PDB file of N, CA and C in Angstrom:
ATOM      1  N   UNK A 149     103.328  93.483  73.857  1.00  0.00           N
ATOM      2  CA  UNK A 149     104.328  93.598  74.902  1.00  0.00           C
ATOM      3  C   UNK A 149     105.184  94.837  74.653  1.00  0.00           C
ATOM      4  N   UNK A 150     105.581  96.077  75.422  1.00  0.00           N
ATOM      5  CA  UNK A 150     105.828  96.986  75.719  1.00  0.00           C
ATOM      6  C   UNK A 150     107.846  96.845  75.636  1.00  0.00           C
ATOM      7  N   UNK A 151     107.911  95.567  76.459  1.00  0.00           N
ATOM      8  CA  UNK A 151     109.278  95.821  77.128  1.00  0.00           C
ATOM      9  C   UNK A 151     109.526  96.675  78.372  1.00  0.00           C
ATOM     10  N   UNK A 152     108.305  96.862  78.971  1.00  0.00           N
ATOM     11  CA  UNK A 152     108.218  98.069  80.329  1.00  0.00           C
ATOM     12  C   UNK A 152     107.874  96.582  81.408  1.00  0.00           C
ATOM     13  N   UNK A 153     108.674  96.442  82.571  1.00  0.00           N
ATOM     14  CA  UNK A 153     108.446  95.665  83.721  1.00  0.00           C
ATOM     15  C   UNK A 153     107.666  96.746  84.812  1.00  0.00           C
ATOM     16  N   UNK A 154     106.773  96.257  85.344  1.00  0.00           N
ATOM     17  CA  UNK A 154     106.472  96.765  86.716  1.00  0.00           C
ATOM     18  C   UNK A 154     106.670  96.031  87.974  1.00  0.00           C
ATOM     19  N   UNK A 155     106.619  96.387  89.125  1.00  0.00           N
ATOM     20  CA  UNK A 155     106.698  95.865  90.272  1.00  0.00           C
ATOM     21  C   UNK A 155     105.532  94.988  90.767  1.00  0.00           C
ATOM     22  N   UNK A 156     105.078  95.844  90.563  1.00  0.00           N
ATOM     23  CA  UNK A 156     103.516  95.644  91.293  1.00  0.00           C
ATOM     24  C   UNK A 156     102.975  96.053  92.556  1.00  0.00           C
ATOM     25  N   UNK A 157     101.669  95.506  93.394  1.00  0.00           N
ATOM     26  CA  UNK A 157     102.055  96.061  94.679  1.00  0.00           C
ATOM     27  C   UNK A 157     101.208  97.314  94.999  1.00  0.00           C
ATOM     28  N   UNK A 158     100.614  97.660  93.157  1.00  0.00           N
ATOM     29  CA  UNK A 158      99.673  99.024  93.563  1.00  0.00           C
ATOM     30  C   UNK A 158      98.615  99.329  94.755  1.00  0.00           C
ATOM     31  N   UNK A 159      98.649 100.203  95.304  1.00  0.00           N
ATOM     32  CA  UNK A 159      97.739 101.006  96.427  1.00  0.00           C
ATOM     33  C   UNK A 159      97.340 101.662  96.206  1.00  0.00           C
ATOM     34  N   UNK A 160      95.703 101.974  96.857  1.00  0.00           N
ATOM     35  CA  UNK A 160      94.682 103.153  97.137  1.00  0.00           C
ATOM     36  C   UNK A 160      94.814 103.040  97.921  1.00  0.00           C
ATOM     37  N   UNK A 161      94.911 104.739  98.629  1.00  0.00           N
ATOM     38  CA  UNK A 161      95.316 105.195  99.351  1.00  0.00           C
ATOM     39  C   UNK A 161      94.379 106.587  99.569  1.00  0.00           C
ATOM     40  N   UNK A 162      94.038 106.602 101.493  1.00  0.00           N
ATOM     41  CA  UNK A 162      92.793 107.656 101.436  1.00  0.00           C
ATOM     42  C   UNK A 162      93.992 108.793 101.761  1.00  0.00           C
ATOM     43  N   UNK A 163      93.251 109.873 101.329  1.00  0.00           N
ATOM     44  CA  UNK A 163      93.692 111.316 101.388  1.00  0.00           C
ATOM     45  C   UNK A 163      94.754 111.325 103.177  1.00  0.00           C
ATOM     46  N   UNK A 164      94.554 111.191 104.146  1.00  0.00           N
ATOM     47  CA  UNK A 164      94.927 111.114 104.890  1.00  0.00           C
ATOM     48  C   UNK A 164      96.134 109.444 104.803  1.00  0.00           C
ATOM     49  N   UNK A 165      95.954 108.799 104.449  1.00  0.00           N
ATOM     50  CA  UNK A 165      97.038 107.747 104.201  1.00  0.00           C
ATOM     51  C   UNK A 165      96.936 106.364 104.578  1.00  0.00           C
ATOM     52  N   UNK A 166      95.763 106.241 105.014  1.00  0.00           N
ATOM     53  CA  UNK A 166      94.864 104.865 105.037  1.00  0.00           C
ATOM     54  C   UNK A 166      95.015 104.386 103.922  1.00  0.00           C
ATOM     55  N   UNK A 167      95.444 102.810 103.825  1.00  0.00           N
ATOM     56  CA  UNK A 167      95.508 102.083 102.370  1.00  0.00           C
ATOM     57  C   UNK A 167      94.253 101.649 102.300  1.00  0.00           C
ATOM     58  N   UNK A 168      93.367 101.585 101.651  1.00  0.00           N
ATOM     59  CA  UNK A 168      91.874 101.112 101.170  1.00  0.00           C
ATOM     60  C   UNK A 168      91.762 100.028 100.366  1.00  0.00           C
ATOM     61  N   UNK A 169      93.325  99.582  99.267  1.00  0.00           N
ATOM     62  CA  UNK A 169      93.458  98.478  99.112  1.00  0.00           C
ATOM     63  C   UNK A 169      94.807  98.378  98.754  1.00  0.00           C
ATOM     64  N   UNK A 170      95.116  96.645  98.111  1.00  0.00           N
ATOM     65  CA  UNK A 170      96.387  96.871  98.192  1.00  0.00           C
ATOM     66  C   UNK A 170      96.311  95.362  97.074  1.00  0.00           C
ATOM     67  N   UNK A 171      97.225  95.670  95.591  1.00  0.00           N
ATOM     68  CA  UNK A 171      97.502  94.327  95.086  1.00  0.00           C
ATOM     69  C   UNK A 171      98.661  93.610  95.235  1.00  0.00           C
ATOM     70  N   UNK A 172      98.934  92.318  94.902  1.00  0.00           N
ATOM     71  CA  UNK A 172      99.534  91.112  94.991  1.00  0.00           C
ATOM     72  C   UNK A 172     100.803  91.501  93.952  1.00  0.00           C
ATOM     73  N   UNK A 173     101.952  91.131  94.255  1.00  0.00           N
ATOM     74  CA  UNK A 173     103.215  91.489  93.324  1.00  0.00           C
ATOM     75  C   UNK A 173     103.022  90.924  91.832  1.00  0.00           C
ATOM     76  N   UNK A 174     101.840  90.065  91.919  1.00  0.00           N
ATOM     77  CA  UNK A 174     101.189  89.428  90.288  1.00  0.00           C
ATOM     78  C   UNK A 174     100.658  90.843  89.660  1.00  0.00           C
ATOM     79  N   UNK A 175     100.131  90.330  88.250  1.00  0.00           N
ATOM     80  CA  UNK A 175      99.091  91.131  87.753  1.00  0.00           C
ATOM     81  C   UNK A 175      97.557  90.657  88.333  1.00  0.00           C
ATOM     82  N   UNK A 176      97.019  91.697  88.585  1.00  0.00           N
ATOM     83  CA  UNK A 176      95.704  91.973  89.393  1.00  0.00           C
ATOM     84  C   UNK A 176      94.869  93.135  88.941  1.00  0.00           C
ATOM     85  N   UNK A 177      93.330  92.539  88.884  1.00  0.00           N
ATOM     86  CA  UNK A 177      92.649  93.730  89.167  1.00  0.00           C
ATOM     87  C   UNK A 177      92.012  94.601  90.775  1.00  0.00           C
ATOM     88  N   UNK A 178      92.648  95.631  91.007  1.00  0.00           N
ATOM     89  CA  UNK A 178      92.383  96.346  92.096  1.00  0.00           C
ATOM     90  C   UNK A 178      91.010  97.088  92.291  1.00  0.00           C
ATOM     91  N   UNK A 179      90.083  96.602  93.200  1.00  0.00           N
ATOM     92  CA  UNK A 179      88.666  97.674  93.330  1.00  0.00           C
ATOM     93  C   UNK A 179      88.372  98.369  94.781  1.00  0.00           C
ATOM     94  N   UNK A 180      88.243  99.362  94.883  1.00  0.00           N
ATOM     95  CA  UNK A 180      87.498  99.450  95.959  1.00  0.00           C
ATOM     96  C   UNK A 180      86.790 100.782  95.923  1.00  0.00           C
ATOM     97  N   UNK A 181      86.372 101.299  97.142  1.00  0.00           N
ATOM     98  CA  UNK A 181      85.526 102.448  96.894  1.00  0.00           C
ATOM     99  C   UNK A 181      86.062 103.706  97.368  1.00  0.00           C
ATOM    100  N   UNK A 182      86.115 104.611  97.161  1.00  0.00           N
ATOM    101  CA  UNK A 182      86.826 106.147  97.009  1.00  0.00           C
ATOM    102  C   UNK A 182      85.603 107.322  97.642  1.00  0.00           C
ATOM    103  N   UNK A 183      85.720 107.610  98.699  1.00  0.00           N
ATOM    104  CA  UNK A 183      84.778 108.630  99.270  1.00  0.00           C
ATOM    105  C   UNK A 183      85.090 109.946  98.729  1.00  0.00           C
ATOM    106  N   UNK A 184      84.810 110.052  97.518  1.00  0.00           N
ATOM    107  CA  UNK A 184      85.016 111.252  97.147  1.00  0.00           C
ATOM    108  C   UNK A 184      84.553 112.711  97.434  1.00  0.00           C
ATOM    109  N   UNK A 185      83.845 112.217  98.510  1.00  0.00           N
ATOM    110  CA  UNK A 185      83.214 113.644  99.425  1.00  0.00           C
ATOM    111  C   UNK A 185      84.918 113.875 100.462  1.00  0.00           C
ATOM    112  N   UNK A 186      85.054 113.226 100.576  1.00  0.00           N
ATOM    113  CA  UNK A 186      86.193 113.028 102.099  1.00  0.00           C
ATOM    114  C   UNK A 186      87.408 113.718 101.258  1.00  0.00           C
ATOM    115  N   UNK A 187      87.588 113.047  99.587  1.00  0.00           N
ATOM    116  CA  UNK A 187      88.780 113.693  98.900  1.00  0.00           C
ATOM    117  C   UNK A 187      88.663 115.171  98.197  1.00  0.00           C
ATOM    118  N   UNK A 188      87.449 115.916  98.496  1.00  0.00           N
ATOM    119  CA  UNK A 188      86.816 117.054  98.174  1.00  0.00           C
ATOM    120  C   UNK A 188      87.329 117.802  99.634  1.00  0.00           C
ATOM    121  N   UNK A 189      86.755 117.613 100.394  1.00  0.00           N
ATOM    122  CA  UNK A 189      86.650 118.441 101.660  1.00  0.00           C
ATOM    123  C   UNK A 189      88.323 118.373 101.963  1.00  0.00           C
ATOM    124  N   UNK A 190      89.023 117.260 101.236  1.00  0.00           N
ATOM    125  CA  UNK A 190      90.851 117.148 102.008  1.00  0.00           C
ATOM    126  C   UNK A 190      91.313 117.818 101.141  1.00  0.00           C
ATOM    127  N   UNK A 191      91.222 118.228  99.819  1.00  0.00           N
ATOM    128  CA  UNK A 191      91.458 119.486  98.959  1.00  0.00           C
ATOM    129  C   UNK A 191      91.355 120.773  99.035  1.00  0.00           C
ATOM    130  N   UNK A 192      89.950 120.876  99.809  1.00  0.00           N
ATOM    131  CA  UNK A 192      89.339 122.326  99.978  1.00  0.00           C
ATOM    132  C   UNK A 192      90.484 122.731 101.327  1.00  0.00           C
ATOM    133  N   UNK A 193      90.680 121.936 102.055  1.00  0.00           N
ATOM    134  CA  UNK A 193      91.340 122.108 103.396  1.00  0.00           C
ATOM    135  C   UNK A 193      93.060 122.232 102.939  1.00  0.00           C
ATOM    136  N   UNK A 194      93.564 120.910 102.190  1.00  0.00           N
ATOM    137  CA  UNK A 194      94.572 121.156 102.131  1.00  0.00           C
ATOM    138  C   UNK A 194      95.303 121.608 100.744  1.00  0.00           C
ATOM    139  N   UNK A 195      94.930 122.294  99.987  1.00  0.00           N
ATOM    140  CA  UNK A 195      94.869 123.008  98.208  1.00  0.00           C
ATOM    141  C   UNK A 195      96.751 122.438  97.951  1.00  0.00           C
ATOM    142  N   UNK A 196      96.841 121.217  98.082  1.00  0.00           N
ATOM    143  CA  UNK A 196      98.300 121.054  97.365  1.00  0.00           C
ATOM    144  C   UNK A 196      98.282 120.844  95.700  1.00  0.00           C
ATOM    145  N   UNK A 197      97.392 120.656  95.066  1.00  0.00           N
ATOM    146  CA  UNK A 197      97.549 121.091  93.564  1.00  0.00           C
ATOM    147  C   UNK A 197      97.304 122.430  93.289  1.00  0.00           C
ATOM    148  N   UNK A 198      97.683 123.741  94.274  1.00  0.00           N
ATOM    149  CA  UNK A 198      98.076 124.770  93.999  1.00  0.00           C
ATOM    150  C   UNK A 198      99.575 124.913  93.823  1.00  0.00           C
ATOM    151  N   UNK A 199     100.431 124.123  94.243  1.00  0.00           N
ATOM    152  CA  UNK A 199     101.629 124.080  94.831  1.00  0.00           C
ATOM    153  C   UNK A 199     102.420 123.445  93.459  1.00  0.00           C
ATOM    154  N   UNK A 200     101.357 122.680  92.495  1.00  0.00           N
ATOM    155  CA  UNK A 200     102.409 121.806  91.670  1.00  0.00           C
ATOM    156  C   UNK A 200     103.460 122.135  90.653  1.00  0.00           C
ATOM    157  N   UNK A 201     104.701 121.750  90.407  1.00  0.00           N
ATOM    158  CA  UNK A 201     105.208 123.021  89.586  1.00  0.00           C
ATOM    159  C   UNK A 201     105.494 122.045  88.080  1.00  0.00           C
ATOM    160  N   UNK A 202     104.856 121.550  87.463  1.00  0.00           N
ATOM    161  CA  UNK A 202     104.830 120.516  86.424  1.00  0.00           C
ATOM    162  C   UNK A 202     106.194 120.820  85.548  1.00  0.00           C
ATOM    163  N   UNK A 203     106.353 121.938  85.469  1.00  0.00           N
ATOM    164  CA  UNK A 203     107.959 122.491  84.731  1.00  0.00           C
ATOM    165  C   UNK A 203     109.159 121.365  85.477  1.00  0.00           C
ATOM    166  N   UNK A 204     109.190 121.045  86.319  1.00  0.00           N
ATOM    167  CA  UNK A 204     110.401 120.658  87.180  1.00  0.00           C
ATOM    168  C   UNK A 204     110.384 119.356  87.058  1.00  0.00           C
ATOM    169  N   UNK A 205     109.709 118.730  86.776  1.00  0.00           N
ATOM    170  CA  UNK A 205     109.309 117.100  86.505  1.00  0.00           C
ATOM    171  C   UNK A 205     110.048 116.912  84.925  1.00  0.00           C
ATOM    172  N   UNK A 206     110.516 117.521  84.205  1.00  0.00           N
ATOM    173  CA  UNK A 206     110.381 116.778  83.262  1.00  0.00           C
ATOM    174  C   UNK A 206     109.660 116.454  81.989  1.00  0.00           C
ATOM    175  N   UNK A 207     109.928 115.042  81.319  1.00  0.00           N
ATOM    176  CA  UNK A 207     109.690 114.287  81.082  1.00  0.00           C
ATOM    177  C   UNK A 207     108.205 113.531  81.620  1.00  0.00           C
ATOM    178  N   UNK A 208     108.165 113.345  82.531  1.00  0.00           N
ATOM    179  CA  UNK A 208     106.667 112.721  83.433  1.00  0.00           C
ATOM    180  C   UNK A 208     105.939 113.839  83.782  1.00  0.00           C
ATOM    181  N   UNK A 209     106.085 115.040  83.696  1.00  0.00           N
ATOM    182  CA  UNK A 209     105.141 116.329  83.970  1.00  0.00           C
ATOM    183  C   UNK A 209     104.105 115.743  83.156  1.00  0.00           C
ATOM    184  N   UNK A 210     102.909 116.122  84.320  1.00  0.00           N
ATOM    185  CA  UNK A 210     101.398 116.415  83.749  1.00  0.00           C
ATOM    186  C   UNK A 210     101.030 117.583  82.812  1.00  0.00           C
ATOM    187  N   UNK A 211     100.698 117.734  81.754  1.00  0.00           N
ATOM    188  CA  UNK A 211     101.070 118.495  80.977  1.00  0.00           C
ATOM    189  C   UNK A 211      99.601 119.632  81.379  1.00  0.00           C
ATOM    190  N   UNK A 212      98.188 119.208  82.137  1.00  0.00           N
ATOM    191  CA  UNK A 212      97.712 120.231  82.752  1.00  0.00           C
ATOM    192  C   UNK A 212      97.247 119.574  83.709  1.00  0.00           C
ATOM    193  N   UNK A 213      96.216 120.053  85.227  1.00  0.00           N
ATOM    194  CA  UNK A 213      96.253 119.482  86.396  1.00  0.00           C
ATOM    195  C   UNK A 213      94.742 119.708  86.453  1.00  0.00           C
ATOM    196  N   UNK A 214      94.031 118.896  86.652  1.00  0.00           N
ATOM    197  CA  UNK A 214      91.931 119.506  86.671  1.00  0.00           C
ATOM    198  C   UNK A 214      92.211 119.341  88.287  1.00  0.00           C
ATOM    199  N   UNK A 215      91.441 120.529  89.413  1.00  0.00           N
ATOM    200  CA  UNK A 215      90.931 120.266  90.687  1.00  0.00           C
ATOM    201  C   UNK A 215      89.638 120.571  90.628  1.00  0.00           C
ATOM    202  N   UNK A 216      88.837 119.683  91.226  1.00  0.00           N
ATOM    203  CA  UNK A 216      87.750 119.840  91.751  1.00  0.00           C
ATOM    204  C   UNK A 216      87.417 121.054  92.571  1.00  0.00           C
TER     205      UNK A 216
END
């Protein structure tokens, strides 16, 4: 045990903002399927991990960013 609470409630979520699934405020395992052609082509179109500025975050900064 951590001492870290979560909410719960996690979502997948398609590139455009369709929820694809959605868990229960319990602990849950979440599955579903990820068109990763659809999240390729919404990258190539919309390049927002060019934009990221990980310096400004902090603490929670990704310390490097992989794009496809």
């Amino acid at each position: 045990m951590t001492g870290i609470g979560f909410i719960g409630r996690s979502t997948v979520v398609d590139p455009w903002g369709v929820i694809l699934a959605g868990a229960p405020d319990e602990e849950a395992l979440l599955t579903t399927t990820i068109d990763l052609d659809q999240v390729r082509r919404v990258r190539n179109w919309w390049p927002l991990n060019e934009q990221i500025r990980p310096e400004l975050y902090g603490k929670v900064a990704v310390k490097s960013v992989t794009t496809s």
